[in-house]
PDB file of C-alpha atoms in Angstrom:
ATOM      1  CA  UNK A   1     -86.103 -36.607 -64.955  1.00 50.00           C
ATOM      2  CA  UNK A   2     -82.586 -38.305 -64.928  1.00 58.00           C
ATOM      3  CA  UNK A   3     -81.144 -34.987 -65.731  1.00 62.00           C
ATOM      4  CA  UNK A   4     -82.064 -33.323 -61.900  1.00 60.00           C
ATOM      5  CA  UNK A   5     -80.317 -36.266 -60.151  1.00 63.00           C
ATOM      6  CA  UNK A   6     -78.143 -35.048 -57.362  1.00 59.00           C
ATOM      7  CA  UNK A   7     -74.751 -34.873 -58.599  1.00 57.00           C
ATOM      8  CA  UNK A   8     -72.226 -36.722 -56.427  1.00 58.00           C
ATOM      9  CA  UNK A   9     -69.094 -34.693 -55.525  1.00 57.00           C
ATOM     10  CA  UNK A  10     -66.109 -37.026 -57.317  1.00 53.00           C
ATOM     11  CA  UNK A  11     -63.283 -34.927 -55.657  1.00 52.00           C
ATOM     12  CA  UNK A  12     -60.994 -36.717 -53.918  1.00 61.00           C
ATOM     13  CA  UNK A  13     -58.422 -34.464 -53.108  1.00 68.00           C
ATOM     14  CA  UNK A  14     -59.573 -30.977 -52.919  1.00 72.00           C
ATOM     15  CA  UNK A  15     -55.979 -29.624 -52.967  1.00 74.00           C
ATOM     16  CA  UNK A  16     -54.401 -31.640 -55.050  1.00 77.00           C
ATOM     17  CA  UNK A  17     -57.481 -31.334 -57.738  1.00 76.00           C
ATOM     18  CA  UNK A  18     -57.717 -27.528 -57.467  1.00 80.00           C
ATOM     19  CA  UNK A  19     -53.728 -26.946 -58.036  1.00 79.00           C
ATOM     20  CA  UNK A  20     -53.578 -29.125 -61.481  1.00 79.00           C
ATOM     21  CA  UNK A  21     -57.001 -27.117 -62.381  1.00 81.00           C
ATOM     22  CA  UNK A  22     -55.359 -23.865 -61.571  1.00 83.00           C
ATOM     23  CA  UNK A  23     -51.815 -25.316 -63.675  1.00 82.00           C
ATOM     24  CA  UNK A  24     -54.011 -25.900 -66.969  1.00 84.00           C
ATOM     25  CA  UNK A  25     -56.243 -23.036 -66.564  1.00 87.00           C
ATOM     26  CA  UNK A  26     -53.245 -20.842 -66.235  1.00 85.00           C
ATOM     27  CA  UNK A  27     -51.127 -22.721 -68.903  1.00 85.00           C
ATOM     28  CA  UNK A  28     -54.356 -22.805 -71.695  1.00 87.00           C
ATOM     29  CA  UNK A  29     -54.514 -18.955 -70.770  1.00 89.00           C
ATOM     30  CA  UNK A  30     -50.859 -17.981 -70.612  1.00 86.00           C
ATOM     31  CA  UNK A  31     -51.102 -19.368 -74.736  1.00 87.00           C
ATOM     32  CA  UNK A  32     -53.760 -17.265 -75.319  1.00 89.00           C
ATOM     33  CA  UNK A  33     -52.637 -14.211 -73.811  1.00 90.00           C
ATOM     34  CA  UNK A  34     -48.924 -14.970 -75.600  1.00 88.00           C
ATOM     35  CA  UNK A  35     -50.454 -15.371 -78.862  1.00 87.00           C
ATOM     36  CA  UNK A  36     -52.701 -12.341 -78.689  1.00 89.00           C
ATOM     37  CA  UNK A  37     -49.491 -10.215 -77.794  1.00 90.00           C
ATOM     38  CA  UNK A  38     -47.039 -11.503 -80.415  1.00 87.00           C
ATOM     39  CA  UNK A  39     -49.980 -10.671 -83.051  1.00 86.00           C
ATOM     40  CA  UNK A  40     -50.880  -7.914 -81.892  1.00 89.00           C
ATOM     41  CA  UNK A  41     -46.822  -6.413 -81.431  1.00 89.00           C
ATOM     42  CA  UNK A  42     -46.415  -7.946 -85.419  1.00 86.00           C
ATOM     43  CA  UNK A  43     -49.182  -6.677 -86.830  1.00 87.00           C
ATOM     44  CA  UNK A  44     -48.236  -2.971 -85.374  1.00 89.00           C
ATOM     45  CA  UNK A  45     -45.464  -3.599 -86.757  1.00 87.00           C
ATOM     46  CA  UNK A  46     -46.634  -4.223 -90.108  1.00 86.00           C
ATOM     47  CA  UNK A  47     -49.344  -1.344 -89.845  1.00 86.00           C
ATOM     48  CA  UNK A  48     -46.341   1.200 -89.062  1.00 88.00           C
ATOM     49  CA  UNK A  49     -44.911  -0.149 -92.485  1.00 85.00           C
ATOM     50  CA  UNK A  50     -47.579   0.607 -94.183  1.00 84.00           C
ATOM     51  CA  UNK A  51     -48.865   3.655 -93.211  1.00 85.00           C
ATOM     52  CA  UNK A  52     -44.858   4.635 -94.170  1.00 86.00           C
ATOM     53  CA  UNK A  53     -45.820   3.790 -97.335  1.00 85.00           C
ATOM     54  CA  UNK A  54     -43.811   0.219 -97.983  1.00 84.00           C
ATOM     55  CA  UNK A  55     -45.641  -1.650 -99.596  1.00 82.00           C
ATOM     56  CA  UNK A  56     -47.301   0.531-102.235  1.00 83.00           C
ATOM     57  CA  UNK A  57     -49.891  -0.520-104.315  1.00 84.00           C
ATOM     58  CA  UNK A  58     -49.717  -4.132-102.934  1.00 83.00           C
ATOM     59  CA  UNK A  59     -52.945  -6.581-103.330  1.00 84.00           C
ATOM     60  CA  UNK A  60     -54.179  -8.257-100.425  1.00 83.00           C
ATOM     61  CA  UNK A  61     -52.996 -11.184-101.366  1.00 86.00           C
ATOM     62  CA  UNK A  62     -49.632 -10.549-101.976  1.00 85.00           C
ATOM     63  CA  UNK A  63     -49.264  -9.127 -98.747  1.00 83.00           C
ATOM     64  CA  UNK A  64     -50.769 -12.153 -97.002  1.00 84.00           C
ATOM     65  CA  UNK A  65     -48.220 -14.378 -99.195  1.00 85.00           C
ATOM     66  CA  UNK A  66     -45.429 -12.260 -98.541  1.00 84.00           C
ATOM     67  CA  UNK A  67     -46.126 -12.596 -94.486  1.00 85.00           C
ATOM     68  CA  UNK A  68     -47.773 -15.556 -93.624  1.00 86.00           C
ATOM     69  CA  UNK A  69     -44.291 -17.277 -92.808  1.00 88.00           C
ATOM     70  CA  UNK A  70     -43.342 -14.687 -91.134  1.00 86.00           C
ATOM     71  CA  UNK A  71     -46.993 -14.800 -88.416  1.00 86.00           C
ATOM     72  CA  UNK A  72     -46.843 -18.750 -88.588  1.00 87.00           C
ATOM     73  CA  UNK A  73     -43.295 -18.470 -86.930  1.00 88.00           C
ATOM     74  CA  UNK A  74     -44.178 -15.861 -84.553  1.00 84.00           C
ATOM     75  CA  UNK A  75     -47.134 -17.704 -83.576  1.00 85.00           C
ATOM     76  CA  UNK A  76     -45.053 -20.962 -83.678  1.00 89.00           C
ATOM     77  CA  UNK A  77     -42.270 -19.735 -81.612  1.00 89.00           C
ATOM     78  CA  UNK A  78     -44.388 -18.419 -79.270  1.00 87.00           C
ATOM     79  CA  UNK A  79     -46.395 -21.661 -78.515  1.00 87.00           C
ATOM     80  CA  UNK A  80     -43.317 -23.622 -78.488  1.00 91.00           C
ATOM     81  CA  UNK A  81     -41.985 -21.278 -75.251  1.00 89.00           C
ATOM     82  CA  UNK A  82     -45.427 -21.766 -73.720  1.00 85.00           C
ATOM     83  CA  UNK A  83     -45.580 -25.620 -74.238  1.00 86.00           C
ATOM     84  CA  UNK A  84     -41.586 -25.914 -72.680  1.00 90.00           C
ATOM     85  CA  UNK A  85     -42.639 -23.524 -69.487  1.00 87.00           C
ATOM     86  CA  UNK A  86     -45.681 -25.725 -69.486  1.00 84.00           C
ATOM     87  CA  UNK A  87     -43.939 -29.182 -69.288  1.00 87.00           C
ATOM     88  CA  UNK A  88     -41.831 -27.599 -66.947  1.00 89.00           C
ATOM     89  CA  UNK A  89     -44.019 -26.515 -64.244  1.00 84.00           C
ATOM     90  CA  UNK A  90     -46.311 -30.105 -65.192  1.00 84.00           C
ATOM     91  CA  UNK A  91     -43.497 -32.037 -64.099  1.00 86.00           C
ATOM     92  CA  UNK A  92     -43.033 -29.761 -60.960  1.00 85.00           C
ATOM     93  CA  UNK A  93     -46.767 -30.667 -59.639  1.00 82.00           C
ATOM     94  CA  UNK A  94     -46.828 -33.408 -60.845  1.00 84.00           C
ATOM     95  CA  UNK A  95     -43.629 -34.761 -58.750  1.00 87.00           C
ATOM     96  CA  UNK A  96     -45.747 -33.100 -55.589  1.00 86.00           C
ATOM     97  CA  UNK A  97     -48.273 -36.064 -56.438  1.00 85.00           C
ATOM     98  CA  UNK A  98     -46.156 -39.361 -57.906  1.00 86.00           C
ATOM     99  CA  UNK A  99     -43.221 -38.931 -55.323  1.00 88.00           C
ATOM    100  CA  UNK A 100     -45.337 -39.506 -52.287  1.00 89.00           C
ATOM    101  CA  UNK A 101     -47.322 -41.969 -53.721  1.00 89.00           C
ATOM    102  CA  UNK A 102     -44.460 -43.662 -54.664  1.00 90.00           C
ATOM    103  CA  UNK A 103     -43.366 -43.482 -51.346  1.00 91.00           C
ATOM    104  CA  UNK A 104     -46.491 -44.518 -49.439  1.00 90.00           C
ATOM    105  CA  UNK A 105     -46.877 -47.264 -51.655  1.00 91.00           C
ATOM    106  CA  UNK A 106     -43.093 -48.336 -50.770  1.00 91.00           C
ATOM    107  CA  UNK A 107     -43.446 -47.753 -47.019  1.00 90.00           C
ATOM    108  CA  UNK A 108     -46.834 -49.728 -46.945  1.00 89.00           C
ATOM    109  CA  UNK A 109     -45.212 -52.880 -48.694  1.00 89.00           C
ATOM    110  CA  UNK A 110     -42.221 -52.757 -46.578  1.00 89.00           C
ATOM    111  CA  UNK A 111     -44.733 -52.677 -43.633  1.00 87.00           C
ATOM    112  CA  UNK A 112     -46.738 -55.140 -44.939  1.00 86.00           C
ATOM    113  CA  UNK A 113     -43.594 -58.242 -44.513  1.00 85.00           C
ATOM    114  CA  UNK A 114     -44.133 -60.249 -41.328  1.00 81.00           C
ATOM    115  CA  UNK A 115     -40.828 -60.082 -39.901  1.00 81.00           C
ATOM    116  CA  UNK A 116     -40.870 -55.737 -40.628  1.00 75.00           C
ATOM    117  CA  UNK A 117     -39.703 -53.180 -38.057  1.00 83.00           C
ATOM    118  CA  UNK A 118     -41.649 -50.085 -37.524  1.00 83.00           C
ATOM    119  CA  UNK A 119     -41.767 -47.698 -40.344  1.00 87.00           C
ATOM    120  CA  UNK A 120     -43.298 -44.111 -40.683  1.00 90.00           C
ATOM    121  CA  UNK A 121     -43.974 -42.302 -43.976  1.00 91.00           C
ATOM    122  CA  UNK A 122     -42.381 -39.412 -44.538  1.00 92.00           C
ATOM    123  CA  UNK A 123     -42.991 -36.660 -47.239  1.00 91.00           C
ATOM    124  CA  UNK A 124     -41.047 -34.057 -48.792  1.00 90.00           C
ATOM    125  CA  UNK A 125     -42.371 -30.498 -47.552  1.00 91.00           C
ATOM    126  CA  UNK A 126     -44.393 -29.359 -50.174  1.00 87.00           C
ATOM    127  CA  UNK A 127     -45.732 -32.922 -51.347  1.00 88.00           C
ATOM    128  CA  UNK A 128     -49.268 -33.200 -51.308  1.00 87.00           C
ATOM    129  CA  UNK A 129     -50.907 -35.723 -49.076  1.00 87.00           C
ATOM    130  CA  UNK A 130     -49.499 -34.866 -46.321  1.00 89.00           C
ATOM    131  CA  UNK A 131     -52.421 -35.676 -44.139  1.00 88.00           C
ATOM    132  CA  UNK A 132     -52.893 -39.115 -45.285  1.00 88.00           C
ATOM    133  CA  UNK A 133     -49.327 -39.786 -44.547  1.00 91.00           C
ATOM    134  CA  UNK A 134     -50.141 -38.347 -40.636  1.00 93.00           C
ATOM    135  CA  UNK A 135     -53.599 -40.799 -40.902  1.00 91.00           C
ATOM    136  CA  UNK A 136     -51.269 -44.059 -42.223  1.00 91.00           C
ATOM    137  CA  UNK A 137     -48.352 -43.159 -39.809  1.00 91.00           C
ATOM    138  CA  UNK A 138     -51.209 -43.288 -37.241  1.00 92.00           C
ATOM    139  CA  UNK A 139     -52.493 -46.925 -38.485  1.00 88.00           C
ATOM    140  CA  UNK A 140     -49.420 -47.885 -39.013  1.00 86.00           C
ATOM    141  CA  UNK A 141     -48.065 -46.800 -35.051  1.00 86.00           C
ATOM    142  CA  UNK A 142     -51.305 -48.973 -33.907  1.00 80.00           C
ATOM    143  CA  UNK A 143     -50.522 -51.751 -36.230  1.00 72.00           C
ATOM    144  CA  UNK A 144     -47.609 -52.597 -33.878  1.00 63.00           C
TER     145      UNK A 144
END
């Protein structure tokens, strides 16, 4: 009956895990929904074409070898836009979660020397964790 164990509750950081959740959600559906459109605007395109009459008496094959480059670089083109907006707003939250670690981390060591003054952490606005920052700030006020 392993299977209806209680499930322990692994997040750590509700806001921090719910925002890079949201950022891939958003990111594997903005693909998606990119994809579908550029299909669906060349493929009216083509059916305009041949209800004009263009391509005749055409096999199916020969029209899937005669536009098959031309849907693999639509679709290509638009993934490669999605993936570049992607890295792009990655970076962005991701900065809001390495930058104050990097400065917590930095702050802690420097109050961690024997002979240090009095330090307090402080995060850019916007930077996640910015209540364990007030919490350390508080140890860290005590510590003295």
């Amino acid at each position: 009956m392993g299977i209806f164990k209680h499930r322990r509750k692994l997040i750590v950081n509700r806001e921090v895990q719910y925002d890079a959740l949201m950022f891939v959600g958003l990111f594997v559906t903005g693909i998606f929904i990119a994809q579908v459109i550029a299909g669906w605007v060349l493929i009216s395109k083509l059916e305009s074409k041949a209800l004009a009459g263009e391509y005749g008496s055409m096999t199916i094959a020969e029209f899937i070898a005669h536009h098959k480059t031309i849907f693999l670089v639509n679709e290509l083109l638009v993934v490669i836009v999605c993936l570049v907006a992607g890295f792009y707003l990655t970076n962005k939250v991701t900065s809001k979660i390495v930058g104050p670690l990097f400065n917590i981390r930095r702050i802690l060591n420097k109050a961690a020397k024997p002979e240090a003054e009095p330090v307090e952490i402080k995060l850019r606005e916007g930077d996640y964790f910015q209540d364990l920052a007030k919490d350390l700030n508080v140890a860290l006020q005590k510590r003295k």
